[in-house]
Coordinates of C-alpha atoms in Angstrom, one line a residue:
X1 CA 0.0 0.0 0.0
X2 CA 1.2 3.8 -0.4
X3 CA 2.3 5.8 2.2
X4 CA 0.7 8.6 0.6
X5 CA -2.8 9.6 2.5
X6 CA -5.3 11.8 1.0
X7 CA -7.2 13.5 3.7
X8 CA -10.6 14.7 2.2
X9 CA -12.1 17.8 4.2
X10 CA -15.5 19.6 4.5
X11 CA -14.0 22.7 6.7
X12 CA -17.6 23.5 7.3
X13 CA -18.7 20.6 8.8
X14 CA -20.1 21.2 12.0
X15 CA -20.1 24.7 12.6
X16 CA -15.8 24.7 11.6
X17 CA -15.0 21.8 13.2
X18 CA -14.1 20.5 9.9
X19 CA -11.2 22.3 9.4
X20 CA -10.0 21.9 13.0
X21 CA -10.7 18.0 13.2
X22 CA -8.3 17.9 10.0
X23 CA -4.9 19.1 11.6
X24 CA -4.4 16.6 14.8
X25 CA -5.8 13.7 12.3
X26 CA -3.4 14.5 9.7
X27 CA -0.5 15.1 12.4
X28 CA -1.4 11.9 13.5
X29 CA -1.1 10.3 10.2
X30 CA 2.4 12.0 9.4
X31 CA 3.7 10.5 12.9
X32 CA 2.7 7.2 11.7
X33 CA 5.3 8.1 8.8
X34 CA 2.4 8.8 5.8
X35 CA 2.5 11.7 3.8
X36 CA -0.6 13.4 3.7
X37 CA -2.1 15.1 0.9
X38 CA -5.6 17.5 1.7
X39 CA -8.0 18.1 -1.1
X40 CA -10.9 20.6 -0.5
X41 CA -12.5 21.6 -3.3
X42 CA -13.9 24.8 -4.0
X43 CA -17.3 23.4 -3.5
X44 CA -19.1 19.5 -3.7
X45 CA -18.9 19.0 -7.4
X46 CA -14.6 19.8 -7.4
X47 CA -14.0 18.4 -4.2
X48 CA -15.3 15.3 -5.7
X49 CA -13.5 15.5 -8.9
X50 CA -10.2 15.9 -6.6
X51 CA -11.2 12.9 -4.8
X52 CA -12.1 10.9 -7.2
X53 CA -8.5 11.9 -8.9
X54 CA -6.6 10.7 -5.8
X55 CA -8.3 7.1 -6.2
X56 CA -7.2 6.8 -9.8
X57 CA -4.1 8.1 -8.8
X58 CA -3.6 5.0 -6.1
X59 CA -3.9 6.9 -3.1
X60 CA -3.3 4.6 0.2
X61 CA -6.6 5.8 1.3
X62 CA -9.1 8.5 1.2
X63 CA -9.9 9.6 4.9
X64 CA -13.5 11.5 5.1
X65 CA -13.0 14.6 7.7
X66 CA -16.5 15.6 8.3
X67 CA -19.7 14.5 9.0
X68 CA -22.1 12.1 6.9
X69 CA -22.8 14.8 4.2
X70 CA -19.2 14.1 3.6
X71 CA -18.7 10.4 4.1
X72 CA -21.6 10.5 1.5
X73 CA -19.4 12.5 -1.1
X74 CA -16.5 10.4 -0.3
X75 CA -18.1 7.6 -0.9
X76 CA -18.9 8.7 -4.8
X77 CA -15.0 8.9 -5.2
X78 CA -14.5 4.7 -3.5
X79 CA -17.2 2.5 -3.5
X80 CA -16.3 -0.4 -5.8
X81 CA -13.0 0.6 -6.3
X82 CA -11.1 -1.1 -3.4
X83 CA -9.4 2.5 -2.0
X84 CA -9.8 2.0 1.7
X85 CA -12.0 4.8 3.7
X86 CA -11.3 6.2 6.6
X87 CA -13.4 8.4 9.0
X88 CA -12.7 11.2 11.5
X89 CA -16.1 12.3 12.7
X90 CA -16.5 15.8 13.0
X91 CA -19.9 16.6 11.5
X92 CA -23.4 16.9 13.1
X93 CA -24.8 13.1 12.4
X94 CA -22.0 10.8 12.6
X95 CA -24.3 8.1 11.8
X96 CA -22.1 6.0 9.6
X97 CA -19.0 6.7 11.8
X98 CA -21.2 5.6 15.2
X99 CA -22.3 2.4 13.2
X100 CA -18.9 1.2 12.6
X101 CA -17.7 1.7 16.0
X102 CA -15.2 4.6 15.4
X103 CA -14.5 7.7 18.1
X104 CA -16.8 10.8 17.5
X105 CA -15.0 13.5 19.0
X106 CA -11.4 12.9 18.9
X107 CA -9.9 13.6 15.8
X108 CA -6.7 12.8 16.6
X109 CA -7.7 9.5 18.4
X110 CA -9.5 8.8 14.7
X111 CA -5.9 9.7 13.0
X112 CA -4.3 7.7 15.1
X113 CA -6.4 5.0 14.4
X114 CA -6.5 5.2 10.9
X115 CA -3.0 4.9 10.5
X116 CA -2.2 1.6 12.9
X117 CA -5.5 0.0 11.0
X118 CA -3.7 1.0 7.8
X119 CA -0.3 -0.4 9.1
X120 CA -2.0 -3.7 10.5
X121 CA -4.7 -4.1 7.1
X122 CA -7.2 -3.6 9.4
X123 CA -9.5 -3.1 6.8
X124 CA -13.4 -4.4 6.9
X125 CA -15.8 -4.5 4.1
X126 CA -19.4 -2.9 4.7
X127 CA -22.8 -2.9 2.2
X128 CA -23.8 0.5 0.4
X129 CA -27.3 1.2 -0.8
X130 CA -27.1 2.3 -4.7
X131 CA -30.4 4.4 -6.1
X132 CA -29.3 5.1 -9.3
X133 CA -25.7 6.1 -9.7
X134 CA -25.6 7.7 -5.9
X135 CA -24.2 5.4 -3.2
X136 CA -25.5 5.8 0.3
X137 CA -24.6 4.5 3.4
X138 CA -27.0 5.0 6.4
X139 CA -30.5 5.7 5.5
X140 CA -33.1 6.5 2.3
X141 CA -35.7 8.9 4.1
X142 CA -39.0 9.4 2.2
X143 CA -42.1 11.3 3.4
X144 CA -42.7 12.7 7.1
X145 CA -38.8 12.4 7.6
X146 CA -37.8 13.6 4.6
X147 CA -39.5 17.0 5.4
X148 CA -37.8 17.3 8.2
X149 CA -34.3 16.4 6.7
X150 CA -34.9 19.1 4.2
X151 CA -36.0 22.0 6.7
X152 CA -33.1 20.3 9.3
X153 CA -30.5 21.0 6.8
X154 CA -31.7 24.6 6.3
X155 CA -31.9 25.5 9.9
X156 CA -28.3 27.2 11.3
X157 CA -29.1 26.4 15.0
X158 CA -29.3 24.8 17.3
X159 CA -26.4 22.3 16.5
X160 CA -26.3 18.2 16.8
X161 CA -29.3 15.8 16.6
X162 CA -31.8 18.6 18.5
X163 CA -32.2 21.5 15.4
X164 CA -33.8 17.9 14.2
X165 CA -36.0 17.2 16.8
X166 CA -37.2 21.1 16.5
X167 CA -37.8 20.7 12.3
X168 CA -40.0 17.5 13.1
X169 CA -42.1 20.0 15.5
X170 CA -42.7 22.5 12.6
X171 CA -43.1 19.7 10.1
X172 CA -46.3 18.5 12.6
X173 CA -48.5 20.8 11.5
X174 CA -48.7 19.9 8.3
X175 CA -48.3 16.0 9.1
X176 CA -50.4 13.9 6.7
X177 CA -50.6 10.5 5.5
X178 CA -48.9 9.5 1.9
X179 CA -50.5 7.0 -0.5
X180 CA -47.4 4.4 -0.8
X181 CA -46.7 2.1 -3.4
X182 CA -43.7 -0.8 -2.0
X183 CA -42.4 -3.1 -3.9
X184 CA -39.6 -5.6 -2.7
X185 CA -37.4 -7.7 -4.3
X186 CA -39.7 -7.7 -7.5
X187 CA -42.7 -9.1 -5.6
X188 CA -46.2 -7.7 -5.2
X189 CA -46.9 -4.5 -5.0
X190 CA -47.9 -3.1 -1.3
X191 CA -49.9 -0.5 -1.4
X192 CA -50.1 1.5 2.2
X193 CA -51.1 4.6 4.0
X194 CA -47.9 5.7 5.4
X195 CA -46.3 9.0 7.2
X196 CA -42.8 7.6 6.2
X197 CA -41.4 5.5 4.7
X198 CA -37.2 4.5 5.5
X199 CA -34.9 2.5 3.7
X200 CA -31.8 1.7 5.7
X201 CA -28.0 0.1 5.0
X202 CA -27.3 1.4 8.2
X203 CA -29.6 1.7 11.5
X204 CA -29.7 5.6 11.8
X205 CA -29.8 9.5 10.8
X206 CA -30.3 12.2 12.4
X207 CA -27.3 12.2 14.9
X208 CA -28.4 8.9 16.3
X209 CA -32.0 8.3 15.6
X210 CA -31.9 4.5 14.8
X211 CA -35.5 4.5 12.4
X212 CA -34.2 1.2 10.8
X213 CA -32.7 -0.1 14.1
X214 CA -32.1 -3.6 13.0
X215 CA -30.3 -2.5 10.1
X216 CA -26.9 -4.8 9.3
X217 CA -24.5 -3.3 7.2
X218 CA -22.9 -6.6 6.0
X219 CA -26.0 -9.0 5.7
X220 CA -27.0 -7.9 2.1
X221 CA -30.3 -6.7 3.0
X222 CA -32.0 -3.0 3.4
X223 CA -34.1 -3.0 6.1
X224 CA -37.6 -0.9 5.6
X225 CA -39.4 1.2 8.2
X226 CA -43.1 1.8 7.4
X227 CA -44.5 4.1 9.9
X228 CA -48.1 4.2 9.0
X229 CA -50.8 6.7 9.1
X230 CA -51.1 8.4 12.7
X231 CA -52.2 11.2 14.1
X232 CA -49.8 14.0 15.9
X233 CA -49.9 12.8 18.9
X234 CA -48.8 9.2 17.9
X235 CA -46.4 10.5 16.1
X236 CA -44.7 12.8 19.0
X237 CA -45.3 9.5 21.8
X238 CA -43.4 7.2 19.5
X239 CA -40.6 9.6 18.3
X240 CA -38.5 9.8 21.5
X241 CA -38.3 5.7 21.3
X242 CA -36.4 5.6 17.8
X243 CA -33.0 7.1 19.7
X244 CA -33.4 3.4 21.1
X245 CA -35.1 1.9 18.7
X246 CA -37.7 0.6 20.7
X247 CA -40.1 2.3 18.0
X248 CA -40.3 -0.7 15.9
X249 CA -42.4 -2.6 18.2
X250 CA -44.9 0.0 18.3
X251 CA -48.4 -1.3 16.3
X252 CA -47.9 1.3 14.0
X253 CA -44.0 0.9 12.7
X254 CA -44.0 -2.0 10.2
X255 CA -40.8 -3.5 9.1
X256 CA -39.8 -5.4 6.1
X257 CA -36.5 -6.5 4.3
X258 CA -35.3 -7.2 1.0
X259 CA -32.3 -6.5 -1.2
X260 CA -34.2 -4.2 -3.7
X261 CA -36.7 -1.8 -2.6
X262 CA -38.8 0.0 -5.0
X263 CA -41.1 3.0 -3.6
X264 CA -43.5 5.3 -5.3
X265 CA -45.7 7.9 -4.1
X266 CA -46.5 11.6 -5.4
X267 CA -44.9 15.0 -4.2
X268 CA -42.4 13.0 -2.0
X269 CA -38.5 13.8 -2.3
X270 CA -35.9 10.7 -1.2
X271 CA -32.9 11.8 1.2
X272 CA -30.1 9.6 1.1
X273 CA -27.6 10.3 4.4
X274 CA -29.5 13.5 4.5
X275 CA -29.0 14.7 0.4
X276 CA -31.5 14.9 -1.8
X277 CA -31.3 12.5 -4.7
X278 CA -34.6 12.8 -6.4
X279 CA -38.3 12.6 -6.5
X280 CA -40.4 9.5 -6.0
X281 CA -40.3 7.0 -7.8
X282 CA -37.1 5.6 -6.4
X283 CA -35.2 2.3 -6.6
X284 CA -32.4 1.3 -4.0
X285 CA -30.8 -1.6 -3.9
X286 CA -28.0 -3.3 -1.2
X287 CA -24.4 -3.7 -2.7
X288 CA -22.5 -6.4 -0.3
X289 CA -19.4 -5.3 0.4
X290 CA -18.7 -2.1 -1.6
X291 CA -16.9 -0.3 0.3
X292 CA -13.8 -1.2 2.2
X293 CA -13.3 1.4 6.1
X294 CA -10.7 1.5 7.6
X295 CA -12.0 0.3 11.4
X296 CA -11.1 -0.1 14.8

């Protein structure tokens, strides 16, 4: 492997901490003896175009410093290509980083990390969700949630998993059940009443709301929360329960698996790991093993 590391930075993540979480972890990786390369990007579109160059160039590994909006660009640039991907969380979610065990607020424990895993080939392969040419890692959100990621994204404060909690509040008011049209795996079609509907690789978004809490990222499967038609007040006394999980047992959360997922509905925009990728209908389907992290 190359000693050459490219460290691949979002300085805005998290109110700045981007750009601070990206000197210890490359200090780190220069102690381990790797020269480190940073590419920014003077916004998403070159940033990824610089990334995707250091992959074709043979770069050691790419290391993601941000938050999930980031791991999601970095993962444009090394899913099926065997480059390695490494993590120092320093976003407002985390949610891929907390799912694969790695620290969330020390950036030079992450560098540190990186470069003994890289030294030992510690190096563990995880499943992607694909919907069309975008790869995603934690969750496809659809409907209620969706909303909510889309007024989340726009709010400036507060910071972490809370300016969430606060966009679901304003979203309530205009809560309403969406016609639903599931299909899985090429069966039947289901066709349901449904607030949201979530499509997850990986358990949660959100900062640690686990809506697909069963969710494996190496059994080849997506899991699927249906949440169905409910009034508000349903709604806000199952919501605290998904930070555990516990949600899925409520008679109202339905949840399904399969390897492709097919959903339809009108008006509805899909999130994946919190970006828009399109308007219903959408097709995601579980890649095993596209994407190689570098873990702990």
């Amino acid at each position: 492997m190359t000693s050459e590391i490219t460290l691949f930075v979002n300085p805005t993540a998290g109110r700045g901490r981007g750009a601070r979480a990206a000197r210890p972890a490359a200090a780190a990786l220069r102690d381990a003896g790797y020269a480190v390369r940073t590419v920014l990007g003077e916004d998403a579109e070159d940033a990824l175009a610089r990334a995707r160059a250091a992959v074709a160039d043979g770069t050691g590994a790419l290391v993601a410093v941000g938050g999930d909006g980031m791991v999601h660009l970095a993962l444009q640039a090394v899913a099926g290509t065997g480059t390695p991907l490494g993590l120092v969380p320093a976003g407002t979610g985390n949610d891929f980083a907390r799912a694969v065990g790695l620290p969330l607020r020390d950036p030079a424990a992450a560098g540190r990390m990186t470069a003994d895993a890289l030294k030992c080939g510690r190096v563990r392969d995880f499943d992607l969700g694909r919907v069309g040419d975008r790869w995603f890692a934690n969750v496809l959100a659809s409907g209620f949630d969706s909303r909510v990621n889309d007024r989340g994204n726009r709010m400036r404060l507060p910071v972490g998993r809370f300016k969430y909690d606060l966009a679901m509040l304003a979203e309530l008011s205009a809560l309403r059940p969406v016609p639903y049209r599931i299909t899985l795996d090429g069966g039947a079609v289901r066709e349901v009443e449904a607030t949201l509907v979530a499509v997850g690789n990986g358990p949660s978004y959100g900062g640690g709301m686990r809506v697909c809490h069963g969710a494996d990222l190496t059994d080849g499967l997506l899991d699927v929360t249906v949440v169905g038609a409910c009034t508000r007040s349903t709604l806000l006394r199952v919501f605290p329960s998904v930070y555990k999980g516990t949600h899925v047992g409520h008679p109202v959360v339905t949840v399904l698996r399969a390897a492709r997922v097919e959903l339809a509905a009108d008006g509805v925009t899909g999130y994946a790991d919190g970006e828009p990728v399109g308007a219903l209908p959408l097709t995601a389907r579980c890649v095993p093993g596209a994407v190689r992290v570098v873990g702990p």
